[in-house]
PDB file of C-alpha atoms in Angstrom:
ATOM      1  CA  UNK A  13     -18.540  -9.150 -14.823  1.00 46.00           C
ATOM      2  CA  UNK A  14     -16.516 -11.851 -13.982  1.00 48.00           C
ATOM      3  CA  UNK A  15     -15.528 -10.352 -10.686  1.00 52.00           C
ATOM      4  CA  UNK A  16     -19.006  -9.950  -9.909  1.00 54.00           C
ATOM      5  CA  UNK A  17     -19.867 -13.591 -10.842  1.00 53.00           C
ATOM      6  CA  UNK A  18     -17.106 -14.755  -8.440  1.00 49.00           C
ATOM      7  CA  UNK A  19     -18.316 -12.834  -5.303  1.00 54.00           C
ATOM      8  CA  UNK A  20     -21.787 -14.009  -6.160  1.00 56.00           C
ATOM      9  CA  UNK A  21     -20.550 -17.663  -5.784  1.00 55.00           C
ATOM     10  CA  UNK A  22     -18.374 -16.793  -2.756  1.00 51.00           C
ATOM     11  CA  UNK A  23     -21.275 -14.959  -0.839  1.00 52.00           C
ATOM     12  CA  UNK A  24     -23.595 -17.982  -1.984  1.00 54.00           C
ATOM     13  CA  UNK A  25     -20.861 -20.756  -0.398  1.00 48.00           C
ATOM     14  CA  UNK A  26     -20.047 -19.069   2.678  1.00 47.00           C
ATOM     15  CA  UNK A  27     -24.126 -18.628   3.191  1.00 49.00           C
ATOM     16  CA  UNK A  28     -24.724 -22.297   2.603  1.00 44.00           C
ATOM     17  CA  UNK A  29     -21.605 -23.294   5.113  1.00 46.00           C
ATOM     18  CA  UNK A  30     -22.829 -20.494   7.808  1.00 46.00           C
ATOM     19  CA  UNK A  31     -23.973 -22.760  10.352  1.00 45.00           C
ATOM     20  CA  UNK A  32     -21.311 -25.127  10.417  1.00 46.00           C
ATOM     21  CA  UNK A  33     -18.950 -22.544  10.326  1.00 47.00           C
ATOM     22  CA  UNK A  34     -20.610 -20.587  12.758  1.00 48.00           C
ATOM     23  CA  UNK A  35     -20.069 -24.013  15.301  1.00 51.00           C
ATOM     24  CA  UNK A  36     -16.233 -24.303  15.167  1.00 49.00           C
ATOM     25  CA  UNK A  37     -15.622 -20.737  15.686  1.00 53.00           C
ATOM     26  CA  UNK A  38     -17.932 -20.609  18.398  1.00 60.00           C
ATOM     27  CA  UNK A  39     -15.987 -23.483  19.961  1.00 63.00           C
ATOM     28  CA  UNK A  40     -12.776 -21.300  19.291  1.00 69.00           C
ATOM     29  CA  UNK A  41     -13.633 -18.296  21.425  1.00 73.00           C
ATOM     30  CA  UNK A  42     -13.554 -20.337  24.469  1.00 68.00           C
ATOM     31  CA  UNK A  43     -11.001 -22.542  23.622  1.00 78.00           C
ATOM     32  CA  UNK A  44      -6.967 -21.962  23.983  1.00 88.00           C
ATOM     33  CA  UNK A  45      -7.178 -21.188  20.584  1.00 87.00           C
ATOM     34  CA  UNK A  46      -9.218 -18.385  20.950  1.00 89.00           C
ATOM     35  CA  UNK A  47      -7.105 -17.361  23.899  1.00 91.00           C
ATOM     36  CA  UNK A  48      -3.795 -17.720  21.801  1.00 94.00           C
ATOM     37  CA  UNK A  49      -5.739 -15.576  19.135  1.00 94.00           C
ATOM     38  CA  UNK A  50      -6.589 -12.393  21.613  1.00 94.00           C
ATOM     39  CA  UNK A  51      -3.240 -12.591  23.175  1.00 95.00           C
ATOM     40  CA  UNK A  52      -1.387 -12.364  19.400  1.00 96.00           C
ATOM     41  CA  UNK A  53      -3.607  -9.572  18.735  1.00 96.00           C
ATOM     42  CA  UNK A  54      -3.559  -7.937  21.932  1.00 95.00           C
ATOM     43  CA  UNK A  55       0.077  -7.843  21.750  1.00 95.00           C
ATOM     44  CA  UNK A  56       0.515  -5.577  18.380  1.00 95.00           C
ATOM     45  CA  UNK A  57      -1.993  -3.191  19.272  1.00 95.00           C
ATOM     46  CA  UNK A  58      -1.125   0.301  20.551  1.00 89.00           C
ATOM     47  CA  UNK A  59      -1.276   0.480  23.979  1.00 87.00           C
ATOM     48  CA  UNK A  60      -3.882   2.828  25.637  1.00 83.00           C
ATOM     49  CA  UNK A  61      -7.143   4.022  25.387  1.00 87.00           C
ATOM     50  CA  UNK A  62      -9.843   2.130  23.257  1.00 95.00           C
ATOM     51  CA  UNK A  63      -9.027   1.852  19.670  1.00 97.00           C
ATOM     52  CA  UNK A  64     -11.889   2.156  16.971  1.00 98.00           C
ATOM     53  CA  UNK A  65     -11.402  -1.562  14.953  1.00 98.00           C
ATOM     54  CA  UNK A  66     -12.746  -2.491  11.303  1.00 98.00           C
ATOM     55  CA  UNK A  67     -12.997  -6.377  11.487  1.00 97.00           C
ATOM     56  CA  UNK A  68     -12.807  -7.031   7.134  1.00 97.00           C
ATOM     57  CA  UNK A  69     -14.751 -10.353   6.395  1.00 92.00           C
ATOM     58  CA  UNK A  70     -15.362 -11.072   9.914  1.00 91.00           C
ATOM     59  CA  UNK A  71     -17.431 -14.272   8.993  1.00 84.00           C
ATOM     60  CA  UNK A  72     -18.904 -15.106  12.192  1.00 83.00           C
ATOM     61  CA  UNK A  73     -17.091 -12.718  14.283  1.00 88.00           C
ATOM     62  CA  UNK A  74     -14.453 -14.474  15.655  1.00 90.00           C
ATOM     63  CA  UNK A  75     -12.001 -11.664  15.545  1.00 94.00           C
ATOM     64  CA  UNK A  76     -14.550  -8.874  16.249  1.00 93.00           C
ATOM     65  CA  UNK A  77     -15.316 -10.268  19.736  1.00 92.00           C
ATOM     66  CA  UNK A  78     -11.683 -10.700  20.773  1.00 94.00           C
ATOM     67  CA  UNK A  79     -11.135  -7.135  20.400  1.00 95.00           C
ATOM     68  CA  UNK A  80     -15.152  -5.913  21.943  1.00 94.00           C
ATOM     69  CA  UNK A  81     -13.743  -8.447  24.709  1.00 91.00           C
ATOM     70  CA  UNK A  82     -11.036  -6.226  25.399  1.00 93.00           C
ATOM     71  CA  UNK A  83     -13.059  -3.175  25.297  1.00 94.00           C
ATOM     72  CA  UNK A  84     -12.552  -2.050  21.972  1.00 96.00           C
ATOM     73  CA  UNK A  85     -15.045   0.174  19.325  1.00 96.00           C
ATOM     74  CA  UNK A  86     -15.544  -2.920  16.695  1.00 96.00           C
ATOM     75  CA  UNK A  87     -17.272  -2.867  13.201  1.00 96.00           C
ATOM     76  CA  UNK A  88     -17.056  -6.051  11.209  1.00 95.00           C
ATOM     77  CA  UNK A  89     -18.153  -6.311   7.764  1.00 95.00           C
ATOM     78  CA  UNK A  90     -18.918  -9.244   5.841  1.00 91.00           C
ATOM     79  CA  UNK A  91     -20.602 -10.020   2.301  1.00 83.00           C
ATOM     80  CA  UNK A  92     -22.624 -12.895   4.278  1.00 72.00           C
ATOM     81  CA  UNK A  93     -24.528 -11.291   7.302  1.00 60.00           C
ATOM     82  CA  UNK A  94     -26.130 -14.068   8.286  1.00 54.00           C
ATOM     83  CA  UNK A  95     -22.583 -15.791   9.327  1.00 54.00           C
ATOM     84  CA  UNK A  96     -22.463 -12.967  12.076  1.00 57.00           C
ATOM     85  CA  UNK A  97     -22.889 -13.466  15.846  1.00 58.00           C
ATOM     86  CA  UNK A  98     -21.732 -11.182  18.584  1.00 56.00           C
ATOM     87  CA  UNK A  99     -22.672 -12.872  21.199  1.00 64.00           C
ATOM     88  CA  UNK A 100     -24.328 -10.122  23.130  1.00 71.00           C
ATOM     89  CA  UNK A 101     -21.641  -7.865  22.812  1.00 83.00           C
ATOM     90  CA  UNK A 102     -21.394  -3.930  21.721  1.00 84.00           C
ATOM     91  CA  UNK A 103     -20.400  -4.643  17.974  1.00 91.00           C
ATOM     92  CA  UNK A 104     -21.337  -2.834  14.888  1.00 92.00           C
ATOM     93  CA  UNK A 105     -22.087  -5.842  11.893  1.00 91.00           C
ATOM     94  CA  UNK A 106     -22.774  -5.111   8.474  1.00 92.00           C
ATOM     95  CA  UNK A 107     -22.939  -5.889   5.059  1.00 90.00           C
ATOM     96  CA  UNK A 108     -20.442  -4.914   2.733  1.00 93.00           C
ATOM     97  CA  UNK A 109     -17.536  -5.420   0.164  1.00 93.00           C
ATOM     98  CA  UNK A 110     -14.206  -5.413   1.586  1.00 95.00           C
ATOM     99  CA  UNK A 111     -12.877  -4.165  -2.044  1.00 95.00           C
ATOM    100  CA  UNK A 112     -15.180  -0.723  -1.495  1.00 96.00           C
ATOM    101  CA  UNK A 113     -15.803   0.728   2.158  1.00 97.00           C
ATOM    102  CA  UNK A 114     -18.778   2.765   3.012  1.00 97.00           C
ATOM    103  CA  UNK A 115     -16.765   4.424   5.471  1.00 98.00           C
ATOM    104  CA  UNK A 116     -15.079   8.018   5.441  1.00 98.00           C
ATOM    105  CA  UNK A 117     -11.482   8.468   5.158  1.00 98.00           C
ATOM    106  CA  UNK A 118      -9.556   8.070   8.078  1.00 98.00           C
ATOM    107  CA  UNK A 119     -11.897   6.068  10.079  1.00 98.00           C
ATOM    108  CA  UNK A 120     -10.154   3.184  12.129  1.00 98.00           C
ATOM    109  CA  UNK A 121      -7.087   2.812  14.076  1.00 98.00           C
ATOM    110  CA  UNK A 122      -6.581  -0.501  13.141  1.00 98.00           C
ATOM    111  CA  UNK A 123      -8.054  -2.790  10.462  1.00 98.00           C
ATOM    112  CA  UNK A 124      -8.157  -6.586  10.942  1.00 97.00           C
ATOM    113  CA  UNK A 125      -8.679  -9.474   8.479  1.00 97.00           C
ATOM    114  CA  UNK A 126      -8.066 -13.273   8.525  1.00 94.00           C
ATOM    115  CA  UNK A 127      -8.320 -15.788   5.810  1.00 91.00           C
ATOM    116  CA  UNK A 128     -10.080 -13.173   3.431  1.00 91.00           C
ATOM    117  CA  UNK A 129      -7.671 -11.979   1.021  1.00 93.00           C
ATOM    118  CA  UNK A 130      -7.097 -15.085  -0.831  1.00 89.00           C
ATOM    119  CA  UNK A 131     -10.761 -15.540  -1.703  1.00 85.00           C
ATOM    120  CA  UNK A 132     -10.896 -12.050  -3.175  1.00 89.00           C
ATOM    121  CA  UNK A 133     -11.715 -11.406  -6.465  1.00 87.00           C
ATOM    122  CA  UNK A 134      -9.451  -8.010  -6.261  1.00 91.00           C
ATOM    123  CA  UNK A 135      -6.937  -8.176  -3.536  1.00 93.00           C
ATOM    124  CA  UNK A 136      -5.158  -4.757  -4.270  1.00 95.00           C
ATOM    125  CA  UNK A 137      -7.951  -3.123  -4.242  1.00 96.00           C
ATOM    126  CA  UNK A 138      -8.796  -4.230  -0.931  1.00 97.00           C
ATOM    127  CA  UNK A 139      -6.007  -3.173   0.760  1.00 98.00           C
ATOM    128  CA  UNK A 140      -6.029   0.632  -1.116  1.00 98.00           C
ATOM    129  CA  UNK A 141      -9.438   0.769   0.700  1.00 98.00           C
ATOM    130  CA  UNK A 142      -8.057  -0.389   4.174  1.00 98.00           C
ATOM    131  CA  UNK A 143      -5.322   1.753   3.829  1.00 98.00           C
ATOM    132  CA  UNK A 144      -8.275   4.552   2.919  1.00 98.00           C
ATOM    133  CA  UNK A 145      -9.762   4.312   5.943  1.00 98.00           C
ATOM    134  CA  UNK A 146      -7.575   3.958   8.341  1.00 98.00           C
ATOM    135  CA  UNK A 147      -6.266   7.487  10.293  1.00 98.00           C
ATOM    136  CA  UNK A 148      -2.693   8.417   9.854  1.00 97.00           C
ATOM    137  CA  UNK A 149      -0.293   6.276  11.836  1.00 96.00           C
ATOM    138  CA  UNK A 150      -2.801   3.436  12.069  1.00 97.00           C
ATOM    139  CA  UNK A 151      -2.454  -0.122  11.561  1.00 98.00           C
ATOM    140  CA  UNK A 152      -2.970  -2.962   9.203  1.00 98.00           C
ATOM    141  CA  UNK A 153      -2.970  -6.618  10.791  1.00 98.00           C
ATOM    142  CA  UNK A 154      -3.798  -9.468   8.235  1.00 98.00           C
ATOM    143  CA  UNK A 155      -3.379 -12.692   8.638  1.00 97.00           C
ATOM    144  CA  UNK A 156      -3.894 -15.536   5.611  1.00 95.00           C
ATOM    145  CA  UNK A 157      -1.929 -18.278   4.169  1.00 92.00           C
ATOM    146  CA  UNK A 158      -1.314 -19.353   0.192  1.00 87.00           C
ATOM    147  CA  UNK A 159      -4.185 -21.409  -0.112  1.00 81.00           C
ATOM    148  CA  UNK A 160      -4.276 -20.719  -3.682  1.00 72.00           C
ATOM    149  CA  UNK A 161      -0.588 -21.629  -4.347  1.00 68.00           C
ATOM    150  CA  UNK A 162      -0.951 -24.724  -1.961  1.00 59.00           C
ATOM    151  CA  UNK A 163      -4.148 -26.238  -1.288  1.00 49.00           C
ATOM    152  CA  UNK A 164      -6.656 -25.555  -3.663  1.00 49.00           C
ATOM    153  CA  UNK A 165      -5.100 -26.653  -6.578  1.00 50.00           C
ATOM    154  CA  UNK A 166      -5.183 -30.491  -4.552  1.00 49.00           C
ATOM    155  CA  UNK A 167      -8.389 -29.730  -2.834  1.00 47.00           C
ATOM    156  CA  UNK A 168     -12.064 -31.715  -3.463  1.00 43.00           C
ATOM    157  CA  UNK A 169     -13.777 -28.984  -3.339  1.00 43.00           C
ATOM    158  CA  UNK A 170     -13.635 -27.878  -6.964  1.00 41.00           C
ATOM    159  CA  UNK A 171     -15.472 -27.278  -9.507  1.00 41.00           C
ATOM    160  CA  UNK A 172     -16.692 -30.710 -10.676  1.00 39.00           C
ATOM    161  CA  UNK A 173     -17.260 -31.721  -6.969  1.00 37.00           C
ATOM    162  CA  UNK A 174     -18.884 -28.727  -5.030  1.00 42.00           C
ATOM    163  CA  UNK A 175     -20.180 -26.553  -8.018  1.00 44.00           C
ATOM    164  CA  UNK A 176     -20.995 -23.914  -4.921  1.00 45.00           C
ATOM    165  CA  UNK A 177     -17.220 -24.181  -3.621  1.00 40.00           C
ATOM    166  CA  UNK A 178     -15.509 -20.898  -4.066  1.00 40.00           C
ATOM    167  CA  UNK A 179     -12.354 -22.976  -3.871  1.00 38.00           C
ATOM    168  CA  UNK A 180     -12.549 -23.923  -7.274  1.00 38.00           C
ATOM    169  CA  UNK A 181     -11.345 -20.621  -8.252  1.00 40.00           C
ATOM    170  CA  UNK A 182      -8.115 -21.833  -8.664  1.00 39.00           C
ATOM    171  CA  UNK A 183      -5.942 -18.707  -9.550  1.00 39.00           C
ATOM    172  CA  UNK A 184      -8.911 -16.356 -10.108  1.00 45.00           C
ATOM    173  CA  UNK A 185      -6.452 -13.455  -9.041  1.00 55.00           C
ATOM    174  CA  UNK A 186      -3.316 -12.698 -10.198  1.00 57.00           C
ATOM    175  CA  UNK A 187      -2.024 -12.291  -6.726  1.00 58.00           C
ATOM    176  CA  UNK A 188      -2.966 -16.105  -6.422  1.00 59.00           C
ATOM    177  CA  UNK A 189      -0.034 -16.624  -8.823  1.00 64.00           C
ATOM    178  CA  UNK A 190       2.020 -14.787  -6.947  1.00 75.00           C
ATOM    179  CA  UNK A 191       4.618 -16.185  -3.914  1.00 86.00           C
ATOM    180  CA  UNK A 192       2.792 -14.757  -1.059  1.00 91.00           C
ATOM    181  CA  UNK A 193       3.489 -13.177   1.608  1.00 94.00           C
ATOM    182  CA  UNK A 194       5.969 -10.834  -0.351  1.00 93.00           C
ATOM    183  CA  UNK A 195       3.202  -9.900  -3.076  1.00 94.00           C
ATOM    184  CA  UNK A 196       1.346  -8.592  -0.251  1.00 95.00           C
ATOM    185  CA  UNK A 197       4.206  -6.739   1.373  1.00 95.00           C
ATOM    186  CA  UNK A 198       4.767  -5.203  -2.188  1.00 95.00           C
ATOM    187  CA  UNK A 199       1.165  -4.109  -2.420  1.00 96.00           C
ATOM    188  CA  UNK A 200       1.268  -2.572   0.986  1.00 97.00           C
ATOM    189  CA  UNK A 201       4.013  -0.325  -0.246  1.00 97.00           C
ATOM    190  CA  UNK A 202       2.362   0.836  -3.462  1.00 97.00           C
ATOM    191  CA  UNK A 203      -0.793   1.637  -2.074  1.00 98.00           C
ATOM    192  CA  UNK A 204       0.809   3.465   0.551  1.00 98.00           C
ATOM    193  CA  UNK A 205       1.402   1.600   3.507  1.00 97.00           C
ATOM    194  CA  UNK A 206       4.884   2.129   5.430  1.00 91.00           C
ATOM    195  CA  UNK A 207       6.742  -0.092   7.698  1.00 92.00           C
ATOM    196  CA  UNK A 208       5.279  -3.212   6.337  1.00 96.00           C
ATOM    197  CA  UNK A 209       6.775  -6.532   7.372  1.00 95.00           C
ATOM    198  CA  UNK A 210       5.583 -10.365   7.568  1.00 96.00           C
ATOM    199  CA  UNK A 211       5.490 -13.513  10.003  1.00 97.00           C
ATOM    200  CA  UNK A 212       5.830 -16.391   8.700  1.00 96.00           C
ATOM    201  CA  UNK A 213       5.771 -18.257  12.134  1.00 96.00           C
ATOM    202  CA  UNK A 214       1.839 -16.868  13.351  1.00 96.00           C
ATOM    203  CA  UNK A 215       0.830 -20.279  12.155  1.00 95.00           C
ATOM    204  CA  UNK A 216       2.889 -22.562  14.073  1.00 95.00           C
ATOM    205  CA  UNK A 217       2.395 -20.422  17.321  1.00 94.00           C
ATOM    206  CA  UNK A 218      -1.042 -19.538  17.435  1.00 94.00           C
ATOM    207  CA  UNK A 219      -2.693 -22.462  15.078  1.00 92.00           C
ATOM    208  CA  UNK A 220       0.305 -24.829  16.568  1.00 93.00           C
ATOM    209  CA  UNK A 221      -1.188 -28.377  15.187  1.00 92.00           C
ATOM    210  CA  UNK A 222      -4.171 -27.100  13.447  1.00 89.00           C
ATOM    211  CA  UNK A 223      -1.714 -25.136  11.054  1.00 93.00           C
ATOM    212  CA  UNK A 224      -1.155 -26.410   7.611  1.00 90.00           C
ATOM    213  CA  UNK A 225       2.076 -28.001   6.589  1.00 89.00           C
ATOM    214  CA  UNK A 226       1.751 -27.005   2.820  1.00 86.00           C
ATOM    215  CA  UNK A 227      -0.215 -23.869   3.423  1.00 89.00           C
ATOM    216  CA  UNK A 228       1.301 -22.355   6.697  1.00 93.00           C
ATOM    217  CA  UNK A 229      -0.654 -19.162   7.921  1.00 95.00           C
ATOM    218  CA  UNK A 230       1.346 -15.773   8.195  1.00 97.00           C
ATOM    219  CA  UNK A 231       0.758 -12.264   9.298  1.00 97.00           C
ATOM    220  CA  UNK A 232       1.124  -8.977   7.169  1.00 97.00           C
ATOM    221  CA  UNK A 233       1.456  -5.889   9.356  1.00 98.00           C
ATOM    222  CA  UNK A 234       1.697  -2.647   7.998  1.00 98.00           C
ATOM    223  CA  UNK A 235       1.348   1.143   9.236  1.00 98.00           C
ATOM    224  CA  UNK A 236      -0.278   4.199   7.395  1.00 97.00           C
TER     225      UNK A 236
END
């Protein structure tokens, strides 16, 4: 029930924000950020024909388009639709729980999340599903920062300011207590994934400025 309660409040926050939020990553796909973005993705994707890509919490599709830009088969999911956009490209939205897929086994070639795992309610789980549906040899590219560990805990937006904020969930996982990203890396491995490793520098070279000092983005990659 709990778990329940805190998607609830997540789905209900990032609902309320969708139109602001929608607006800066709009202004990100055609800025050198968005640029910096494709080309960091771009360059850890097999090389070749057009993969099939499962955008997890793609928000308002920022990732999604990237990859549709660069001819790929995207599906992004989110738990708030209305955050979605795809600008007039060929991409597959829809609604659902990135803790529990409505997709077969073996699905994607790649699966792609950013800023999503901290905010979930049951981050293991999540990444047993993505490791579910992705086909053998395929690939695992999330990127995220210790929010919990480093910015929440100091933020405004709790509990007695923004009742709405889901960032008042300060360590509502026990992976949130954990020194990330080598929890992560240690989940990969135990729910299967091989060849996992982490980059700690994503931040500085994609985000350069933008990036936070206490809470410095970094990328998880792992294979099936």
């Amino acid at each position: 029930m709990e778990n329940c309660a805190i998607e609830d409040r997540v789905v209900r926050y990032w609902t309320i924000r969708s139109h602001d939020f929608g607006a800066v990553r709009k202004n990100e796909l055609g800025s050198i950020m968005g640029r910096r973005w494709q080309e960091e993705l771009e360059a850890r994707l097999p090389q070749g024909s057009p993969l099939n890509i499962l955008d997890v919490g793609t928000g308002t599709g920022f990732f999604a388009i990237l990859m549709a830009q660069l001819g790929h088969k995207v599906t992004g999911i989110d738990l708030t639709p209305a955050m979605a956009a795809g600008l007039g490209l060929d991409i597959a939205f829809r609604h659902m729980d990135a803790q529990q897929l409505d997709f077969p086994d073996g699905t994607f070639d790649v699966v792609l999340s950013r800023n999503l795992t901290w905010t979930l309610p049951e981050p293991e789980k999540a990444y047993a599903e993505w490791h579910r549906v992705l086909k053998p040899g395929g690939l695992l590219l999330n990127f995220d920062a210790d929010y919990a560990a480093n910015v929440r805990s100091e933020s405004t937006q709790n509990c007695s300011v923004a009742p709405d904020s889901p960032y008042g969930h300060v360590g509502m996982t026990e992976a949130l207590g954990q020194k990330r990203p080598a929890w992560d890396e240690a989940v990969l491995k135990k729910v299967g994934f091989s060849h996992c490793r982490t980059d700690l520098t994503v931040g500085r070279r994609v985000l350069g400025a933008a990036d936070l000092i206490h809470a410095p983005m970094f990328g998880v990659f792992a294979q099936k």
